Short mmCIF file of C-alpha atoms in Angstrom, two decimals:
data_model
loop_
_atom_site.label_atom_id
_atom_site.label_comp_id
_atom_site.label_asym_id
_atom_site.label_seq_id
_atom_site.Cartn_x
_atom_site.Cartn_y
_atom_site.Cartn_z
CA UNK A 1 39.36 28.75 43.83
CA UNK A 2 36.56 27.31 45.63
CA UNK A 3 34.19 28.29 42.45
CA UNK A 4 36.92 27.10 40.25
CA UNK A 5 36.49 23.79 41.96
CA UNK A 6 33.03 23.40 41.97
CA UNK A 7 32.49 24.36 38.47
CA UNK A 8 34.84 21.74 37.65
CA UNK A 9 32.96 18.90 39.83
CA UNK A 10 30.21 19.92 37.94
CA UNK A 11 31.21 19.56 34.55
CA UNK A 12 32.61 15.94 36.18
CA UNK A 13 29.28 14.90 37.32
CA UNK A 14 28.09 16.06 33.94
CA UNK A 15 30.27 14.06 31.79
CA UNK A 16 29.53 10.84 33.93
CA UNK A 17 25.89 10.88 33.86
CA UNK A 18 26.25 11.22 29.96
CA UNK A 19 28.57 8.32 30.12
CA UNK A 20 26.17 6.80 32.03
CA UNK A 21 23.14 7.55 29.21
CA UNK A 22 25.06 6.25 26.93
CA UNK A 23 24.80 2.25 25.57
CA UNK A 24 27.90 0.38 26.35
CA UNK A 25 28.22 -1.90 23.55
CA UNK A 26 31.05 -3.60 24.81
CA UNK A 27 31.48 -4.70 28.79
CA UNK A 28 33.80 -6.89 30.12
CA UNK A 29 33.01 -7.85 33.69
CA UNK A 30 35.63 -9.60 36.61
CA UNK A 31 38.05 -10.70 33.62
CA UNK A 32 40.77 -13.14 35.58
CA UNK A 33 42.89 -15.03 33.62
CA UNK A 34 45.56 -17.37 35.05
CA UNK A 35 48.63 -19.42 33.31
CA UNK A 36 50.37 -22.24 35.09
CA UNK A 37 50.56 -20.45 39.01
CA UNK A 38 50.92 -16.63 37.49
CA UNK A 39 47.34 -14.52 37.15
CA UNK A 40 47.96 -12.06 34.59
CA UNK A 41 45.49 -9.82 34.69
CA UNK A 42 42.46 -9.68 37.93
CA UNK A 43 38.94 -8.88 38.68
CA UNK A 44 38.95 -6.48 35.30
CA UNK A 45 35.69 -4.36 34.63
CA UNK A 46 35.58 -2.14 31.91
CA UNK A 47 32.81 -0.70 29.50
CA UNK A 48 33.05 0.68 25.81
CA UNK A 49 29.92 3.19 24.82
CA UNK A 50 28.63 4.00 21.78
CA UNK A 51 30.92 5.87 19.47
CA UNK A 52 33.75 6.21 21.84
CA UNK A 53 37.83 5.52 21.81
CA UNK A 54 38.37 4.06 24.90
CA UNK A 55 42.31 3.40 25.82
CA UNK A 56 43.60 0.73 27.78
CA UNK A 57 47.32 2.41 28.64
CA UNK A 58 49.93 0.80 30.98
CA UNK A 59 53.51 -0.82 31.19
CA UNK A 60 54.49 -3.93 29.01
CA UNK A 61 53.60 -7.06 30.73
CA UNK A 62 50.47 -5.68 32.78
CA UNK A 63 48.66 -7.51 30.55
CA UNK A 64 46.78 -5.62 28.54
CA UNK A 65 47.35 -7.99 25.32
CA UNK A 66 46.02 -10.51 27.94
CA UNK A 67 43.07 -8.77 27.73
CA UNK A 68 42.58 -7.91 24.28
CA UNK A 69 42.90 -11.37 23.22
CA UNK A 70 40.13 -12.38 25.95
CA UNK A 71 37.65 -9.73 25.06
CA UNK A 72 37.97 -10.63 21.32
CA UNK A 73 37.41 -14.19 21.81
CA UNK A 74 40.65 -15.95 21.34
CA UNK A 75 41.54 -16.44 24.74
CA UNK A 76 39.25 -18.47 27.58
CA UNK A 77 39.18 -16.33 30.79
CA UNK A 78 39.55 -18.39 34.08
CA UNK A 79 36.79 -15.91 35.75
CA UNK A 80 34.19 -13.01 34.67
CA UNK A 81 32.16 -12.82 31.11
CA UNK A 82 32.16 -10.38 28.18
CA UNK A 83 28.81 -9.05 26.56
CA UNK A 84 28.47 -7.44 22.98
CA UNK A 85 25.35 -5.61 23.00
CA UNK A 86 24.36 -7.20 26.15
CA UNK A 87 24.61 -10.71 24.42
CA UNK A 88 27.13 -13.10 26.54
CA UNK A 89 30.00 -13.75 23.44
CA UNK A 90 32.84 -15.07 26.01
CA UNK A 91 35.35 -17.64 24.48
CA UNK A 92 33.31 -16.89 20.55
CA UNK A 93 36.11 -15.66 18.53
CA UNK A 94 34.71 -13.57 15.43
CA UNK A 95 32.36 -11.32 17.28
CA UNK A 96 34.75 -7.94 17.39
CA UNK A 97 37.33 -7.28 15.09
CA UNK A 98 40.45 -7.31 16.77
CA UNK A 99 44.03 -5.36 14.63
CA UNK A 100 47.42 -6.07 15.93
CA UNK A 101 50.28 -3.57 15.35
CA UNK A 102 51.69 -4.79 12.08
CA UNK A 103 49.20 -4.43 9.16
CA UNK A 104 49.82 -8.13 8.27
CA UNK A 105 48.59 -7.74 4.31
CA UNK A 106 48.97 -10.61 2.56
CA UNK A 107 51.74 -9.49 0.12
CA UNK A 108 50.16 -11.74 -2.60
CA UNK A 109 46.85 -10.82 -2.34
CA UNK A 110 45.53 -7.15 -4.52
CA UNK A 111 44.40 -4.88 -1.36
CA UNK A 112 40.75 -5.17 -2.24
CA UNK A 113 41.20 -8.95 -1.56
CA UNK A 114 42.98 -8.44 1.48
CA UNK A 115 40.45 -6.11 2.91
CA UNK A 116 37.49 -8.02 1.92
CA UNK A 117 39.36 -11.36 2.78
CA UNK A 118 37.30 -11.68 6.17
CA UNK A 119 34.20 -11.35 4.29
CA UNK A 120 35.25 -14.45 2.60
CA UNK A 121 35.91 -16.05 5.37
CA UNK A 122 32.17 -15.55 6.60
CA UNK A 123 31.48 -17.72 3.68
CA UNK A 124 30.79 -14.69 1.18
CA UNK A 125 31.91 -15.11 -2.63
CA UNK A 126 34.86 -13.25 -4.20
CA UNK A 127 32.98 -11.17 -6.45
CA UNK A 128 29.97 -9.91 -3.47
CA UNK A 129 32.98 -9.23 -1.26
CA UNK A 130 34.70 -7.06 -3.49
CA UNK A 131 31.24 -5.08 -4.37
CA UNK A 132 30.97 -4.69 -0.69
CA UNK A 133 34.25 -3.67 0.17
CA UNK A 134 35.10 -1.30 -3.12
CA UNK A 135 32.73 1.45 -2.22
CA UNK A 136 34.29 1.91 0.81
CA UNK A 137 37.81 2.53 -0.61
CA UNK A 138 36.47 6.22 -1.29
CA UNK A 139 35.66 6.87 2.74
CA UNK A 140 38.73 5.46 3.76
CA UNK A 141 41.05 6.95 1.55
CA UNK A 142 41.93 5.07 -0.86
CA UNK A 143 40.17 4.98 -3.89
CA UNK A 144 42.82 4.09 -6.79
CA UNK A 145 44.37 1.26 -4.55
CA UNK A 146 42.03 -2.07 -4.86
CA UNK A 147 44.04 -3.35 -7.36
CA UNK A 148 47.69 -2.57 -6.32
CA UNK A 149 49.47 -4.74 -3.62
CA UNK A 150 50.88 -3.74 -0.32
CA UNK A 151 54.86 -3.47 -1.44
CA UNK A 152 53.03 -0.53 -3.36
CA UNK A 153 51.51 1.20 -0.73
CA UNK A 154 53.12 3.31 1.99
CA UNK A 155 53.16 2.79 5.49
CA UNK A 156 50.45 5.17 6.31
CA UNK A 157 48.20 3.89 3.47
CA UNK A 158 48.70 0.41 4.39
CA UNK A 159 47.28 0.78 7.87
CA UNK A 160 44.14 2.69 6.37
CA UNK A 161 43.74 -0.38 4.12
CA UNK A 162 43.98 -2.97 7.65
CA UNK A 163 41.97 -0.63 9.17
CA UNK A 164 39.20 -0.76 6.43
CA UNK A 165 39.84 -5.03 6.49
CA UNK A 166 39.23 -4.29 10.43
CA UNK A 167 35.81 -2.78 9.82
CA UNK A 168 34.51 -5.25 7.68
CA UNK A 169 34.90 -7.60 10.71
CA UNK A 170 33.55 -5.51 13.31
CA UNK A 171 30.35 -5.74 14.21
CA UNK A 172 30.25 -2.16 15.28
CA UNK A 173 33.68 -2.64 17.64
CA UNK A 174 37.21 -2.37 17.03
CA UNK A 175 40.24 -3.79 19.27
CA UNK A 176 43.28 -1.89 18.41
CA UNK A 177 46.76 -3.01 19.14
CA UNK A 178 48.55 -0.19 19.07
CA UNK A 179 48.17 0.39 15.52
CA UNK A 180 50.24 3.71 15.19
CA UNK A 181 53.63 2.71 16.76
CA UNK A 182 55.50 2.38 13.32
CA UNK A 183 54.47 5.07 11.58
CA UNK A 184 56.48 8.26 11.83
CA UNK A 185 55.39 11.59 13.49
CA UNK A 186 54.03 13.45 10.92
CA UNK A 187 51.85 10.21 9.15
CA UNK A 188 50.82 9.47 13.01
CA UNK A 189 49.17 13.05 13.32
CA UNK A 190 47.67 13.01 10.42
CA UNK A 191 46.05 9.36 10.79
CA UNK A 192 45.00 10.20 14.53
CA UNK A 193 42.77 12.81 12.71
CA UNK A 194 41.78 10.57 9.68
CA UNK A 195 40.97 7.77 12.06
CA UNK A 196 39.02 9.77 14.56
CA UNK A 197 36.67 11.46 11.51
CA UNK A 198 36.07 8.44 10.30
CA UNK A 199 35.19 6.56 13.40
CA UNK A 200 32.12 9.18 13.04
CA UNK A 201 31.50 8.98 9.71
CA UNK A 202 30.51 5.05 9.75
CA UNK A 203 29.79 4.71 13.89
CA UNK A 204 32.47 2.62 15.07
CA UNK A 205 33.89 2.20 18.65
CA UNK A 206 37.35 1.43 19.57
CA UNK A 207 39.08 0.49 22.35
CA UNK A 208 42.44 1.10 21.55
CA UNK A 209 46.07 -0.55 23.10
CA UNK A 210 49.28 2.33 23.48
CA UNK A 211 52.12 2.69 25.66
CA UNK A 212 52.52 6.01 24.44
CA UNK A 213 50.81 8.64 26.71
CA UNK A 214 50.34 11.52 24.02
CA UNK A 215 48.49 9.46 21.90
CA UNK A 216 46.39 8.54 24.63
CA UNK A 217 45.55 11.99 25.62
CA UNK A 218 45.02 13.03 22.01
CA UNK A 219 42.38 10.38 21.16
CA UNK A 220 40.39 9.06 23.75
CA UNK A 221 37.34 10.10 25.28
CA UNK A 222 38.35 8.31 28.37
CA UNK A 223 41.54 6.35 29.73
CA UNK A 224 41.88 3.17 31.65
CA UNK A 225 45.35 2.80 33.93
CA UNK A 226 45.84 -0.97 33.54
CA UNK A 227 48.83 -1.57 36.17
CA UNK A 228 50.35 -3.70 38.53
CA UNK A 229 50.93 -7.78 39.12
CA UNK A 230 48.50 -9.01 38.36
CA UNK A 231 47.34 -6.67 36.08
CA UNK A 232 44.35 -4.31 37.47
CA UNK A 233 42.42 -1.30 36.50
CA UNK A 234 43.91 1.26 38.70
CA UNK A 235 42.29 4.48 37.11
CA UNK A 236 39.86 5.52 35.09
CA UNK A 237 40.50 9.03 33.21
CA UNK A 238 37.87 11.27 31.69
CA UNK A 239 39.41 13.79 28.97
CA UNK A 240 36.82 16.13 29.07
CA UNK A 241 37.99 18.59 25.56
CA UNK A 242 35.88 18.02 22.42
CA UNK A 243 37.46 15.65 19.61
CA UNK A 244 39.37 16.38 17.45
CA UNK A 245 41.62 18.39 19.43
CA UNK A 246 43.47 21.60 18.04
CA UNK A 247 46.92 20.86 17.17
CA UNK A 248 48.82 22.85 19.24
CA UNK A 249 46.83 20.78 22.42
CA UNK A 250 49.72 18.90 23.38
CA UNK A 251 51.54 22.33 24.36
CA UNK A 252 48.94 23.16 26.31
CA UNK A 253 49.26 23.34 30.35
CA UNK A 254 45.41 21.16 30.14
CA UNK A 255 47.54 18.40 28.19
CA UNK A 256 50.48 18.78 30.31
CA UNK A 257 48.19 18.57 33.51
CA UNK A 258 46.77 15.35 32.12
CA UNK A 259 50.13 14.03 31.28
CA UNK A 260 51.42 14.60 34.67
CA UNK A 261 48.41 12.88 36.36
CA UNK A 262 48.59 9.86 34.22
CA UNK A 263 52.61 9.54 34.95
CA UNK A 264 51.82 9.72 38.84
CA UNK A 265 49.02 6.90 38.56
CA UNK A 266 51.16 4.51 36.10
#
């Protein structure tokens, strides 16, 4: 037992210095934020690495939306500072790409346009938008799409295609609003797995919004508890087994042991 136990506060110690090595390309430091007499969400510190999915997981109304909407720049904090890259980008909406559950394509619009819309917006033209967005059609999936519109597409393909429109905004970091919670079991799984290749494949980092504890376990390198009234980080959660996971993890008595943790801290 007592070399079971030390082996393990090994590998901890291990896992935090490489956290540690690590750039965090995203920090948010003694986030407050206060409407009318309520403070929604207090003295928040959290950090975002290189390459990692980082989930923020707690109960509705613990503000974690709060948050979201503070870190990507739509929302004025009442206290504390966020950094991109160690540059100060509080209150400067368009820094990190930010997706909210629903996939909110324009049902007018062909999908190339809708992904490459917030290139546009940047002041690009039409035609160097689409040149910049169509190649990546083929990495994400959907090659054979740019010209179809969303009634066309299905539910799982749709949130590839706002999840493409999501990178061209990024900057290197994505804000996800629970992203998944619509689609069905078996699309879910197989997106997790999609999403989490391709985070690799072009070097994004996501911190990533879910109520659901599963999918918390199943993607992130590390978990934040946000909890309580005013909303505080209560936890912080290293899941230590290499991405992607098998898929018979979640029957595991490692997931269930995480599971049960995370239910006694939330």
């Amino acid at each position: 037992v007592t070399s079971n136990f030390i082996k393990g506060a090994e590998e901890t110690l291990k896992i935090a210095k490489e956290c540690n090595a690590k750039k965090a390309i995203l920090k948010a430091e003694h986030i407050t934020k206060i409407y009318g007499q309520r403070t929604i969400i207090k003295d928040i510190n959290i950090e975002l690495h290189q390459g990692e999915l980082v989930c923020l997981l707690g109960v509705s109304g613990s503000g974690k939306t709060t948050l979201f909407h503070i870190l990507s720049g739509l929302t004025t904090p009442d206290e504390g500072h966020v950094y991109l890259n160690d540059r100060d980008i509080t209150s400067t909406p368009g820094q990190i790409s930010y997706m909210l559950q629903k996939d909110l394509l324009l049902p007018h619009k062909k999908i190339i346009d809708n992904v490459s819309l917030p290139l546009i917006l940047k002041g690009m033209k039409k035609a160097d938008a689409r040149a910049k967005a169509d190649p990546l059609f083929t990495e994400f999936g959907l090659d054979g799409t740019q010209y179809q519109y969303p009634s066309q597409l299905s539910g799982g393909m749709r949130q590839r295609a706002a999840l493409l429109r999501t990178y061209l905004s990024s900057n290197g970091v994505a804000l996800l609003d629970e992203p998944f919670s619509a689609l069905d079991t078996i699309t879910k799984s197989n997106i997790h797995k999609w999403y989490l290749n391709i985070m690799t494949h072009i070097d994004l980092s996501t911190l990533f919004i879910t109520h659901d504890i599963d999918e918390a376990i199943l993607l992130s390198d590390r978990i934040y508890i946000l909890n309580g009234t005013p909303g505080e980080i209560k936890d912080e959660i290293v899941i230590h087994e290499q991405k992607p996971r098998p898929d018979d993890f979640y029957l595991t008595e490692t997931f269930l042991n995480y599971k049960r943790d995370i239910i006694s801290r939330l």
